[in-house]
Amino acid sequence: MRVLLVEDEELLAETVRRGLELEGFVVQVAATGPDGLWLATEERFDVIVLDIMLPGLSGYEVLRRIRTRDVQTPVLMLTAKNGDHEEADALDLGADDYLTKPFSFVVLIARVRALLRRQTPQQRPILSAGDLVLDPARRSVRHGAVALTLTPREFALLEFLLRRKGVVVSKQEILRNVWDAHYEGPENVVEVYVGYLRKKIDVPFGRSVIETHRGVGYRLAENG
Ligand code: CA
């Protein structure tokens, strides 16, 4: 799940980024209006969290331009305190929701998740491979009738592999999409998490849905 956070207050941006990452989101931060606009139109995100007061271009202008360019990514706007007109403006311009600063992180997460759920089923289709079924909107994973409990990162990894099922994906691709573009930790984090996933989706059912392709990457078997 990729979130674009457009926020120029460094400390707030950093706090929100870390919190979202702990919830399993991949977060890209832009600190100016033009950077936010560029990222929003060049890359694919599941949700955009957009501040209004930004250097270069206001959040309103960023929102107006991304909608003009037919980017329909849900947008959660961060408005200033006591800005009733701001909230109305934000919704008029095509924001999907707004949150007044200062906000609690728990509320932010709830709103972001609500926006993800609100997307149409076509935008967030249920993913499956054989008996393995993942519902991105409900954040649930099942093997047949058995509900599985995954951590946010395991969930994100499985979702990514399911979206590319039948295709061998490299560790780098996985890092870029499930961690983030600037991840600088050890690359074996992918192996470690594939191991965690196997313990939950393969081992209990005596099979191996996730194949290792040595020196290349991983492939989720098409039929589960
Ligand atoms: Ca600001």
JSON list of C-alpha atoms and ligand atoms in Angstrom, two decimals:
[
{"chain": "A", "resi": 1, "resn": "MET", "atom": "CA", "xyz": [0.00, 0.00, 0.00]},
{"chain": "A", "resi": 2, "resn": "ARG", "atom": "CA", "xyz": [1.72, 3.20, -1.14]},
{"chain": "A", "resi": 3, "resn": "VAL", "atom": "CA", "xyz": [1.04, 6.55, 0.48]},
{"chain": "A", "resi": 4, "resn": "LEU", "atom": "CA", "xyz": [2.23, 9.90, -0.82]},
{"chain": "A", "resi": 5, "resn": "LEU", "atom": "CA", "xyz": [2.61, 12.41, 2.01]},
{"chain": "A", "resi": 6, "resn": "VAL", "atom": "CA", "xyz": [2.92, 16.03, 0.90]},
{"chain": "A", "resi": 7, "resn": "GLU", "atom": "CA", "xyz": [3.90, 18.01, 3.98]},
{"chain": "A", "resi": 8, "resn": "ASP", "atom": "CA", "xyz": [6.56, 20.68, 4.44]},
{"chain": "A", "resi": 9, "resn": "GLU", "atom": "CA", "xyz": [6.77, 20.56, 8.23]},
{"chain": "A", "resi": 10, "resn": "GLU", "atom": "CA", "xyz": [9.71, 18.23, 8.56]},
{"chain": "A", "resi": 11, "resn": "LEU", "atom": "CA", "xyz": [9.04, 16.93, 12.03]},
{"chain": "A", "resi": 12, "resn": "LEU", "atom": "CA", "xyz": [5.37, 16.22, 11.33]},
{"chain": "A", "resi": 13, "resn": "ALA", "atom": "CA", "xyz": [6.22, 14.58, 8.01]},
{"chain": "A", "resi": 14, "resn": "GLU", "atom": "CA", "xyz": [8.80, 12.36, 9.66]},
{"chain": "A", "resi": 15, "resn": "THR", "atom": "CA", "xyz": [6.49, 11.35, 12.50]},
{"chain": "A", "resi": 16, "resn": "VAL", "atom": "CA", "xyz": [3.63, 10.52, 10.14]},
{"chain": "A", "resi": 17, "resn": "ARG", "atom": "CA", "xyz": [5.97, 8.67, 7.78]},
{"chain": "A", "resi": 18, "resn": "ARG", "atom": "CA", "xyz": [7.34, 6.46, 10.55]},
{"chain": "A", "resi": 19, "resn": "GLY", "atom": "CA", "xyz": [3.91, 5.76, 11.94]},
{"chain": "A", "resi": 20, "resn": "LEU", "atom": "CA", "xyz": [2.49, 4.80, 8.54]},
{"chain": "A", "resi": 21, "resn": "GLU", "atom": "CA", "xyz": [5.49, 2.57, 7.88]},
{"chain": "A", "resi": 22, "resn": "LEU", "atom": "CA", "xyz": [4.90, 0.74, 11.14]},
{"chain": "A", "resi": 23, "resn": "GLU", "atom": "CA", "xyz": [1.38, 0.05, 9.86]},
{"chain": "A", "resi": 24, "resn": "GLY", "atom": "CA", "xyz": [2.90, -1.54, 6.77]},
{"chain": "A", "resi": 25, "resn": "PHE", "atom": "CA", "xyz": [2.52, 1.32, 4.31]},
{"chain": "A", "resi": 26, "resn": "VAL", "atom": "CA", "xyz": [5.24, 2.36, 1.91]},
{"chain": "A", "resi": 27, "resn": "VAL", "atom": "CA", "xyz": [5.52, 6.13, 2.27]},
{"chain": "A", "resi": 28, "resn": "GLN", "atom": "CA", "xyz": [7.00, 8.68, -0.06]},
{"chain": "A", "resi": 29, "resn": "VAL", "atom": "CA", "xyz": [7.32, 12.23, 1.30]},
{"chain": "A", "resi": 30, "resn": "ALA", "atom": "CA", "xyz": [7.27, 15.41, -0.79]},
{"chain": "A", "resi": 31, "resn": "ALA", "atom": "CA", "xyz": [8.05, 18.69, 0.97]},
{"chain": "A", "resi": 32, "resn": "THR", "atom": "CA", "xyz": [6.81, 21.15, -1.66]},
{"chain": "A", "resi": 33, "resn": "GLY", "atom": "CA", "xyz": [3.70, 21.54, -3.81]},
{"chain": "A", "resi": 34, "resn": "PRO", "atom": "CA", "xyz": [5.52, 21.02, -7.12]},
{"chain": "A", "resi": 35, "resn": "ASP", "atom": "CA", "xyz": [7.28, 17.88, -5.85]},
{"chain": "A", "resi": 36, "resn": "GLY", "atom": "CA", "xyz": [3.99, 16.51, -4.59]},
{"chain": "A", "resi": 37, "resn": "LEU", "atom": "CA", "xyz": [2.27, 17.21, -7.89]},
{"chain": "A", "resi": 38, "resn": "TRP", "atom": "CA", "xyz": [5.07, 15.58, -9.83]},
{"chain": "A", "resi": 39, "resn": "LEU", "atom": "CA", "xyz": [5.07, 12.42, -7.71]},
{"chain": "A", "resi": 40, "resn": "ALA", "atom": "CA", "xyz": [1.27, 12.21, -7.66]},
{"chain": "A", "resi": 41, "resn": "THR", "atom": "CA", "xyz": [1.14, 12.24, -11.44]},
{"chain": "A", "resi": 42, "resn": "GLU", "atom": "CA", "xyz": [4.28, 10.20, -12.21]},
{"chain": "A", "resi": 43, "resn": "GLU", "atom": "CA", "xyz": [3.87, 7.38, -9.72]},
{"chain": "A", "resi": 44, "resn": "ARG", "atom": "CA", "xyz": [0.99, 5.27, -8.53]},
{"chain": "A", "resi": 45, "resn": "PHE", "atom": "CA", "xyz": [-0.19, 5.68, -4.94]},
{"chain": "A", "resi": 46, "resn": "ASP", "atom": "CA", "xyz": [-3.13, 4.24, -3.05]},
{"chain": "A", "resi": 47, "resn": "VAL", "atom": "CA", "xyz": [-3.72, 7.35, -0.96]},
{"chain": "A", "resi": 48, "resn": "ILE", "atom": "CA", "xyz": [-2.37, 10.90, -0.97]},
{"chain": "A", "resi": 49, "resn": "VAL", "atom": "CA", "xyz": [-2.16, 12.84, 2.30]},
{"chain": "A", "resi": 50, "resn": "LEU", "atom": "CA", "xyz": [-1.94, 16.48, 1.28]},
{"chain": "A", "resi": 51, "resn": "ASP", "atom": "CA", "xyz": [-1.20, 19.55, 3.39]},
{"chain": "A", "resi": 52, "resn": "ILE", "atom": "CA", "xyz": [-2.73, 22.86, 2.30]},
{"chain": "A", "resi": 53, "resn": "MET", "atom": "CA", "xyz": [-0.02, 25.37, 3.19]},
{"chain": "A", "resi": 54, "resn": "LEU", "atom": "CA", "xyz": [2.94, 24.26, 1.08]},
{"chain": "A", "resi": 55, "resn": "PRO", "atom": "CA", "xyz": [5.84, 26.04, -0.58]},
{"chain": "A", "resi": 56, "resn": "GLY", "atom": "CA", "xyz": [5.62, 26.47, -4.35]},
{"chain": "A", "resi": 57, "resn": "LEU", "atom": "CA", "xyz": [2.00, 25.42, -4.87]},
{"chain": "A", "resi": 58, "resn": "SER", "atom": "CA", "xyz": [-0.78, 25.22, -2.30]},
{"chain": "A", "resi": 59, "resn": "GLY", "atom": "CA", "xyz": [-2.41, 21.91, -1.51]},
{"chain": "A", "resi": 60, "resn": "TYR", "atom": "CA", "xyz": [-5.56, 23.20, -3.21]},
{"chain": "A", "resi": 61, "resn": "GLU", "atom": "CA", "xyz": [-3.65, 23.84, -6.40]},
{"chain": "A", "resi": 62, "resn": "VAL", "atom": "CA", "xyz": [-1.92, 20.46, -6.23]},
{"chain": "A", "resi": 63, "resn": "LEU", "atom": "CA", "xyz": [-5.29, 18.78, -5.76]},
{"chain": "A", "resi": 64, "resn": "ARG", "atom": "CA", "xyz": [-6.91, 20.75, -8.60]},
{"chain": "A", "resi": 65, "resn": "ARG", "atom": "CA", "xyz": [-4.09, 19.89, -10.99]},
{"chain": "A", "resi": 66, "resn": "ILE", "atom": "CA", "xyz": [-3.91, 16.19, -10.17]},
{"chain": "A", "resi": 67, "resn": "ARG", "atom": "CA", "xyz": [-7.68, 15.88, -10.71]},
{"chain": "A", "resi": 68, "resn": "THR", "atom": "CA", "xyz": [-7.32, 17.80, -14.01]},
{"chain": "A", "resi": 69, "resn": "ARG", "atom": "CA", "xyz": [-4.76, 15.18, -15.02]},
{"chain": "A", "resi": 70, "resn": "ASP", "atom": "CA", "xyz": [-7.27, 12.51, -14.23]},
{"chain": "A", "resi": 71, "resn": "VAL", "atom": "CA", "xyz": [-5.44, 11.07, -11.24]},
{"chain": "A", "resi": 72, "resn": "GLN", "atom": "CA", "xyz": [-8.28, 9.69, -9.10]},
{"chain": "A", "resi": 73, "resn": "THR", "atom": "CA", "xyz": [-6.17, 8.59, -6.14]},
{"chain": "A", "resi": 74, "resn": "PRO", "atom": "CA", "xyz": [-8.09, 9.27, -2.88]},
{"chain": "A", "resi": 75, "resn": "VAL", "atom": "CA", "xyz": [-6.86, 12.46, -1.22]},
{"chain": "A", "resi": 76, "resn": "LEU", "atom": "CA", "xyz": [-6.95, 13.22, 2.49]},
{"chain": "A", "resi": 77, "resn": "MET", "atom": "CA", "xyz": [-6.31, 16.93, 3.06]},
{"chain": "A", "resi": 78, "resn": "LEU", "atom": "CA", "xyz": [-4.71, 18.32, 6.18]},
{"chain": "A", "resi": 79, "resn": "THR", "atom": "CA", "xyz": [-6.42, 21.59, 7.04]},
{"chain": "A", "resi": 80, "resn": "ALA", "atom": "CA", "xyz": [-5.59, 24.26, 9.59]},
{"chain": "A", "resi": 81, "resn": "LYS", "atom": "CA", "xyz": [-7.49, 24.62, 12.83]},
{"chain": "A", "resi": 82, "resn": "ASN", "atom": "CA", "xyz": [-10.76, 26.59, 12.63]},
{"chain": "A", "resi": 83, "resn": "GLY", "atom": "CA", "xyz": [-10.67, 26.58, 8.88]},
{"chain": "A", "resi": 84, "resn": "ASP", "atom": "CA", "xyz": [-14.31, 25.76, 8.14]},
{"chain": "A", "resi": 85, "resn": "HIS", "atom": "CA", "xyz": [-14.10, 27.28, 4.68]},
{"chain": "A", "resi": 86, "resn": "GLU", "atom": "CA", "xyz": [-10.94, 25.31, 4.03]},
{"chain": "A", "resi": 87, "resn": "GLU", "atom": "CA", "xyz": [-12.73, 22.05, 4.62]},
{"chain": "A", "resi": 88, "resn": "ALA", "atom": "CA", "xyz": [-15.52, 23.00, 2.24]},
{"chain": "A", "resi": 89, "resn": "ASP", "atom": "CA", "xyz": [-12.99, 24.14, -0.36]},
{"chain": "A", "resi": 90, "resn": "ALA", "atom": "CA", "xyz": [-11.05, 20.93, -0.04]},
{"chain": "A", "resi": 91, "resn": "LEU", "atom": "CA", "xyz": [-14.14, 18.79, -0.63]},
{"chain": "A", "resi": 92, "resn": "ASP", "atom": "CA", "xyz": [-15.30, 21.03, -3.51]},
{"chain": "A", "resi": 93, "resn": "LEU", "atom": "CA", "xyz": [-11.98, 20.53, -5.20]},
{"chain": "A", "resi": 94, "resn": "GLY", "atom": "CA", "xyz": [-12.27, 16.79, -5.07]},
{"chain": "A", "resi": 95, "resn": "ALA", "atom": "CA", "xyz": [-10.60, 15.82, -1.81]},
{"chain": "A", "resi": 96, "resn": "ASP", "atom": "CA", "xyz": [-12.11, 12.65, -0.41]},
{"chain": "A", "resi": 97, "resn": "ASP", "atom": "CA", "xyz": [-11.70, 13.58, 3.22]},
{"chain": "A", "resi": 98, "resn": "TYR", "atom": "CA", "xyz": [-9.95, 16.10, 5.43]},
{"chain": "A", "resi": 99, "resn": "LEU", "atom": "CA", "xyz": [-8.36, 16.16, 8.82]},
{"chain": "A", "resi": 100, "resn": "THR", "atom": "CA", "xyz": [-7.86, 19.24, 10.96]},
{"chain": "A", "resi": 101, "resn": "LYS", "atom": "CA", "xyz": [-4.43, 19.87, 12.49]},
{"chain": "A", "resi": 102, "resn": "PRO", "atom": "CA", "xyz": [-3.42, 18.96, 15.11]},
{"chain": "A", "resi": 103, "resn": "PHE", "atom": "CA", "xyz": [-4.70, 15.43, 14.65]},
{"chain": "A", "resi": 104, "resn": "SER", "atom": "CA", "xyz": [-4.06, 12.20, 16.46]},
{"chain": "A", "resi": 105, "resn": "PHE", "atom": "CA", "xyz": [-2.14, 9.58, 14.61]},
{"chain": "A", "resi": 106, "resn": "VAL", "atom": "CA", "xyz": [-4.75, 6.93, 15.36]},
{"chain": "A", "resi": 107, "resn": "VAL", "atom": "CA", "xyz": [-7.39, 9.06, 13.64]},
{"chain": "A", "resi": 108, "resn": "LEU", "atom": "CA", "xyz": [-5.13, 9.62, 10.64]},
{"chain": "A", "resi": 109, "resn": "ILE", "atom": "CA", "xyz": [-4.60, 5.87, 10.20]},
{"chain": "A", "resi": 110, "resn": "ALA", "atom": "CA", "xyz": [-8.34, 5.23, 10.54]},
{"chain": "A", "resi": 111, "resn": "ARG", "atom": "CA", "xyz": [-9.10, 7.83, 7.85]},
{"chain": "A", "resi": 112, "resn": "VAL", "atom": "CA", "xyz": [-6.45, 6.48, 5.50]},
{"chain": "A", "resi": 113, "resn": "ARG", "atom": "CA", "xyz": [-7.81, 2.95, 5.90]},
{"chain": "A", "resi": 114, "resn": "ALA", "atom": "CA", "xyz": [-11.37, 4.23, 5.39]},
{"chain": "A", "resi": 115, "resn": "LEU", "atom": "CA", "xyz": [-10.32, 5.81, 2.09]},
{"chain": "A", "resi": 116, "resn": "LEU", "atom": "CA", "xyz": [-8.75, 2.55, 0.97]},
{"chain": "A", "resi": 117, "resn": "ARG", "atom": "CA", "xyz": [-11.95, 0.67, 1.82]},
{"chain": "A", "resi": 118, "resn": "ARG", "atom": "CA", "xyz": [-14.08, 3.21, 0.01]},
{"chain": "A", "resi": 119, "resn": "GLN", "atom": "CA", "xyz": [-12.42, 2.53, -3.32]},
{"chain": "A", "resi": 120, "resn": "THR", "atom": "CA", "xyz": [-14.53, 0.49, -5.67]},
{"chain": "A", "resi": 121, "resn": "PRO", "atom": "CA", "xyz": [-13.98, -3.25, -5.80]},
{"chain": "A", "resi": 122, "resn": "GLN", "atom": "CA", "xyz": [-12.56, -2.83, -9.31]},
{"chain": "A", "resi": 123, "resn": "GLN", "atom": "CA", "xyz": [-9.85, -0.62, -7.90]},
{"chain": "A", "resi": 124, "resn": "ARG", "atom": "CA", "xyz": [-9.09, -2.97, -5.03]},
{"chain": "A", "resi": 125, "resn": "PRO", "atom": "CA", "xyz": [-9.91, -6.41, -6.31]},
{"chain": "A", "resi": 126, "resn": "ILE", "atom": "CA", "xyz": [-9.66, -9.45, -4.10]},
{"chain": "A", "resi": 127, "resn": "LEU", "atom": "CA", "xyz": [-6.46, -11.30, -4.93]},
{"chain": "A", "resi": 128, "resn": "SER", "atom": "CA", "xyz": [-6.11, -15.05, -4.92]},
{"chain": "A", "resi": 129, "resn": "ALA", "atom": "CA", "xyz": [-3.90, -17.97, -5.85]},
{"chain": "A", "resi": 130, "resn": "GLY", "atom": "CA", "xyz": [-5.69, -21.28, -5.44]},
{"chain": "A", "resi": 131, "resn": "ASP", "atom": "CA", "xyz": [-6.99, -21.49, -1.87]},
{"chain": "A", "resi": 132, "resn": "LEU", "atom": "CA", "xyz": [-5.11, -18.41, -0.78]},
{"chain": "A", "resi": 133, "resn": "VAL", "atom": "CA", "xyz": [-7.31, -15.32, -0.80]},
{"chain": "A", "resi": 134, "resn": "LEU", "atom": "CA", "xyz": [-6.28, -11.78, 0.16]},
{"chain": "A", "resi": 135, "resn": "ASP", "atom": "CA", "xyz": [-8.78, -8.94, 0.41]},
{"chain": "A", "resi": 136, "resn": "PRO", "atom": "CA", "xyz": [-6.87, -5.63, 0.31]},
{"chain": "A", "resi": 137, "resn": "ALA", "atom": "CA", "xyz": [-9.88, -3.53, 1.32]},
{"chain": "A", "resi": 138, "resn": "ARG", "atom": "CA", "xyz": [-10.74, -5.65, 4.36]},
{"chain": "A", "resi": 139, "resn": "ARG", "atom": "CA", "xyz": [-7.11, -6.47, 5.08]},
{"chain": "A", "resi": 140, "resn": "SER", "atom": "CA", "xyz": [-7.88, -10.14, 5.48]},
{"chain": "A", "resi": 141, "resn": "VAL", "atom": "CA", "xyz": [-6.09, -13.27, 4.32]},
{"chain": "A", "resi": 142, "resn": "ARG", "atom": "CA", "xyz": [-7.59, -16.74, 4.21]},
{"chain": "A", "resi": 143, "resn": "HIS", "atom": "CA", "xyz": [-6.44, -20.16, 3.21]},
{"chain": "A", "resi": 144, "resn": "GLY", "atom": "CA", "xyz": [-9.66, -21.88, 2.31]},
{"chain": "A", "resi": 145, "resn": "ALA", "atom": "CA", "xyz": [-11.80, -21.38, 5.40]},
{"chain": "A", "resi": 146, "resn": "VAL", "atom": "CA", "xyz": [-8.83, -20.66, 7.68]},
{"chain": "A", "resi": 147, "resn": "ALA", "atom": "CA", "xyz": [-8.23, -16.99, 8.51]},
{"chain": "A", "resi": 148, "resn": "LEU", "atom": "CA", "xyz": [-4.53, -16.14, 8.68]},
{"chain": "A", "resi": 149, "resn": "THR", "atom": "CA", "xyz": [-2.99, -13.40, 10.82]},
{"chain": "A", "resi": 150, "resn": "LEU", "atom": "CA", "xyz": [-0.22, -11.48, 9.12]},
{"chain": "A", "resi": 151, "resn": "THR", "atom": "CA", "xyz": [1.75, -8.47, 10.30]},
{"chain": "A", "resi": 152, "resn": "PRO", "atom": "CA", "xyz": [1.33, -5.31, 8.19]},
{"chain": "A", "resi": 153, "resn": "ARG", "atom": "CA", "xyz": [4.66, -5.94, 6.43]},
{"chain": "A", "resi": 154, "resn": "GLU", "atom": "CA", "xyz": [3.90, -9.60, 5.75]},
{"chain": "A", "resi": 155, "resn": "PHE", "atom": "CA", "xyz": [0.53, -8.54, 4.39]},
{"chain": "A", "resi": 156, "resn": "ALA", "atom": "CA", "xyz": [2.12, -5.95, 2.10]},
{"chain": "A", "resi": 157, "resn": "LEU", "atom": "CA", "xyz": [4.64, -8.51, 0.85]},
{"chain": "A", "resi": 158, "resn": "LEU", "atom": "CA", "xyz": [1.96, -11.12, 0.14]},
{"chain": "A", "resi": 159, "resn": "GLU", "atom": "CA", "xyz": [-0.22, -8.52, -1.59]},
{"chain": "A", "resi": 160, "resn": "PHE", "atom": "CA", "xyz": [2.67, -7.52, -3.81]},
{"chain": "A", "resi": 161, "resn": "LEU", "atom": "CA", "xyz": [3.50, -11.14, -4.72]},
{"chain": "A", "resi": 162, "resn": "LEU", "atom": "CA", "xyz": [-0.16, -11.87, -5.45]},
{"chain": "A", "resi": 163, "resn": "ARG", "atom": "CA", "xyz": [-0.40, -8.84, -7.74]},
{"chain": "A", "resi": 164, "resn": "ARG", "atom": "CA", "xyz": [2.52, -10.28, -9.71]},
{"chain": "A", "resi": 165, "resn": "LYS", "atom": "CA", "xyz": [1.55, -13.93, -9.38]},
{"chain": "A", "resi": 166, "resn": "GLY", "atom": "CA", "xyz": [3.12, -16.26, -11.89]},
{"chain": "A", "resi": 167, "resn": "VAL", "atom": "CA", "xyz": [5.96, -13.81, -12.47]},
{"chain": "A", "resi": 168, "resn": "VAL", "atom": "CA", "xyz": [9.43, -13.94, -10.94]},
{"chain": "A", "resi": 169, "resn": "VAL", "atom": "CA", "xyz": [10.06, -10.71, -9.05]},
{"chain": "A", "resi": 170, "resn": "SER", "atom": "CA", "xyz": [13.52, -9.61, -7.93]},
{"chain": "A", "resi": 171, "resn": "LYS", "atom": "CA", "xyz": [14.43, -8.71, -4.38]},
{"chain": "A", "resi": 172, "resn": "GLN", "atom": "CA", "xyz": [15.07, -5.18, -5.57]},
{"chain": "A", "resi": 173, "resn": "GLU", "atom": "CA", "xyz": [11.54, -4.89, -6.94]},
{"chain": "A", "resi": 174, "resn": "ILE", "atom": "CA", "xyz": [10.16, -6.21, -3.69]},
{"chain": "A", "resi": 175, "resn": "LEU", "atom": "CA", "xyz": [12.26, -3.77, -1.67]},
{"chain": "A", "resi": 176, "resn": "ARG", "atom": "CA", "xyz": [11.11, -0.86, -3.81]},
{"chain": "A", "resi": 177, "resn": "ASN", "atom": "CA", "xyz": [7.44, -1.70, -3.51]},
{"chain": "A", "resi": 178, "resn": "VAL", "atom": "CA", "xyz": [7.07, -3.24, -0.09]},
{"chain": "A", "resi": 179, "resn": "TRP", "atom": "CA", "xyz": [9.70, -1.28, 1.79]},
{"chain": "A", "resi": 180, "resn": "ASP", "atom": "CA", "xyz": [10.47, 1.95, -0.04]},
{"chain": "A", "resi": 181, "resn": "ALA", "atom": "CA", "xyz": [12.54, 3.47, -2.79]},
{"chain": "A", "resi": 182, "resn": "HIS", "atom": "CA", "xyz": [15.19, 4.66, -0.35]},
{"chain": "A", "resi": 183, "resn": "TYR", "atom": "CA", "xyz": [15.42, 1.58, 1.84]},
{"chain": "A", "resi": 184, "resn": "GLU", "atom": "CA", "xyz": [19.06, 1.19, 2.79]},
{"chain": "A", "resi": 185, "resn": "GLY", "atom": "CA", "xyz": [18.98, -1.69, 5.24]},
{"chain": "A", "resi": 186, "resn": "PRO", "atom": "CA", "xyz": [20.22, -5.19, 4.45]},
{"chain": "A", "resi": 187, "resn": "GLU", "atom": "CA", "xyz": [18.75, -6.78, 1.34]},
{"chain": "A", "resi": 188, "resn": "ASN", "atom": "CA", "xyz": [18.23, -10.06, 3.18]},
{"chain": "A", "resi": 189, "resn": "VAL", "atom": "CA", "xyz": [15.24, -8.44, 4.89]},
{"chain": "A", "resi": 190, "resn": "VAL", "atom": "CA", "xyz": [13.30, -9.79, 1.89]},
{"chain": "A", "resi": 191, "resn": "GLU", "atom": "CA", "xyz": [14.51, -13.35, 2.56]},
{"chain": "A", "resi": 192, "resn": "VAL", "atom": "CA", "xyz": [13.67, -12.97, 6.21]},
{"chain": "A", "resi": 193, "resn": "TYR", "atom": "CA", "xyz": [10.12, -11.84, 5.47]},
{"chain": "A", "resi": 194, "resn": "VAL", "atom": "CA", "xyz": [9.58, -14.47, 2.79]},
{"chain": "A", "resi": 195, "resn": "GLY", "atom": "CA", "xyz": [10.56, -16.92, 5.52]},
{"chain": "A", "resi": 196, "resn": "TYR", "atom": "CA", "xyz": [7.98, -15.46, 7.90]},
{"chain": "A", "resi": 197, "resn": "LEU", "atom": "CA", "xyz": [5.31, -15.64, 5.22]},
{"chain": "A", "resi": 198, "resn": "ARG", "atom": "CA", "xyz": [6.11, -19.24, 4.36]},
{"chain": "A", "resi": 199, "resn": "LYS", "atom": "CA", "xyz": [5.67, -20.19, 8.00]},
{"chain": "A", "resi": 200, "resn": "LYS", "atom": "CA", "xyz": [2.15, -18.82, 7.83]},
{"chain": "A", "resi": 201, "resn": "ILE", "atom": "CA", "xyz": [0.91, -19.56, 4.32]},
{"chain": "A", "resi": 202, "resn": "ASP", "atom": "CA", "xyz": [2.92, -22.64, 3.29]},
{"chain": "A", "resi": 203, "resn": "VAL", "atom": "CA", "xyz": [4.17, -24.69, 6.22]},
{"chain": "A", "resi": 204, "resn": "PRO", "atom": "CA", "xyz": [0.81, -25.26, 7.97]},
{"chain": "A", "resi": 205, "resn": "PHE", "atom": "CA", "xyz": [-0.69, -26.45, 4.68]},
{"chain": "A", "resi": 206, "resn": "GLY", "atom": "CA", "xyz": [2.26, -28.58, 3.60]},
{"chain": "A", "resi": 207, "resn": "ARG", "atom": "CA", "xyz": [3.02, -26.86, 0.33]},
{"chain": "A", "resi": 208, "resn": "SER", "atom": "CA", "xyz": [5.13, -24.08, -1.18]},
{"chain": "A", "resi": 209, "resn": "VAL", "atom": "CA", "xyz": [3.25, -21.31, -2.90]},
{"chain": "A", "resi": 210, "resn": "ILE", "atom": "CA", "xyz": [6.28, -19.02, -2.85]},
{"chain": "A", "resi": 211, "resn": "GLU", "atom": "CA", "xyz": [9.04, -20.40, -5.05]},
{"chain": "A", "resi": 212, "resn": "THR", "atom": "CA", "xyz": [12.64, -19.27, -4.75]},
{"chain": "A", "resi": 213, "resn": "HIS", "atom": "CA", "xyz": [14.40, -18.68, -8.06]},
{"chain": "A", "resi": 214, "resn": "ARG", "atom": "CA", "xyz": [18.04, -18.61, -7.08]},
{"chain": "A", "resi": 215, "resn": "GLY", "atom": "CA", "xyz": [19.88, -15.48, -8.09]},
{"chain": "A", "resi": 216, "resn": "VAL", "atom": "CA", "xyz": [16.71, -14.02, -9.60]},
{"chain": "A", "resi": 217, "resn": "GLY", "atom": "CA", "xyz": [13.98, -13.64, -6.99]},
{"chain": "A", "resi": 218, "resn": "TYR", "atom": "CA", "xyz": [10.67, -15.10, -5.99]},
{"chain": "A", "resi": 219, "resn": "ARG", "atom": "CA", "xyz": [7.54, -16.25, -7.73]},
{"chain": "A", "resi": 220, "resn": "LEU", "atom": "CA", "xyz": [4.13, -16.89, -6.29]},
{"chain": "A", "resi": 221, "resn": "ALA", "atom": "CA", "xyz": [2.68, -19.98, -7.96]},
{"chain": "A", "resi": 222, "resn": "GLU", "atom": "CA", "xyz": [-0.36, -19.13, -10.03]},
{"chain": "A", "resi": 223, "resn": "ASN", "atom": "CA", "xyz": [-2.57, -21.87, -8.66]},
{"chain": "A", "resi": 224, "resn": "GLY", "atom": "CA", "xyz": [-1.54, -21.47, -5.06]},
{"chain": "B", "resi": 1, "resn": "CA", "atom": "CA", "xyz": [2.40, 23.22, 5.74]}
]
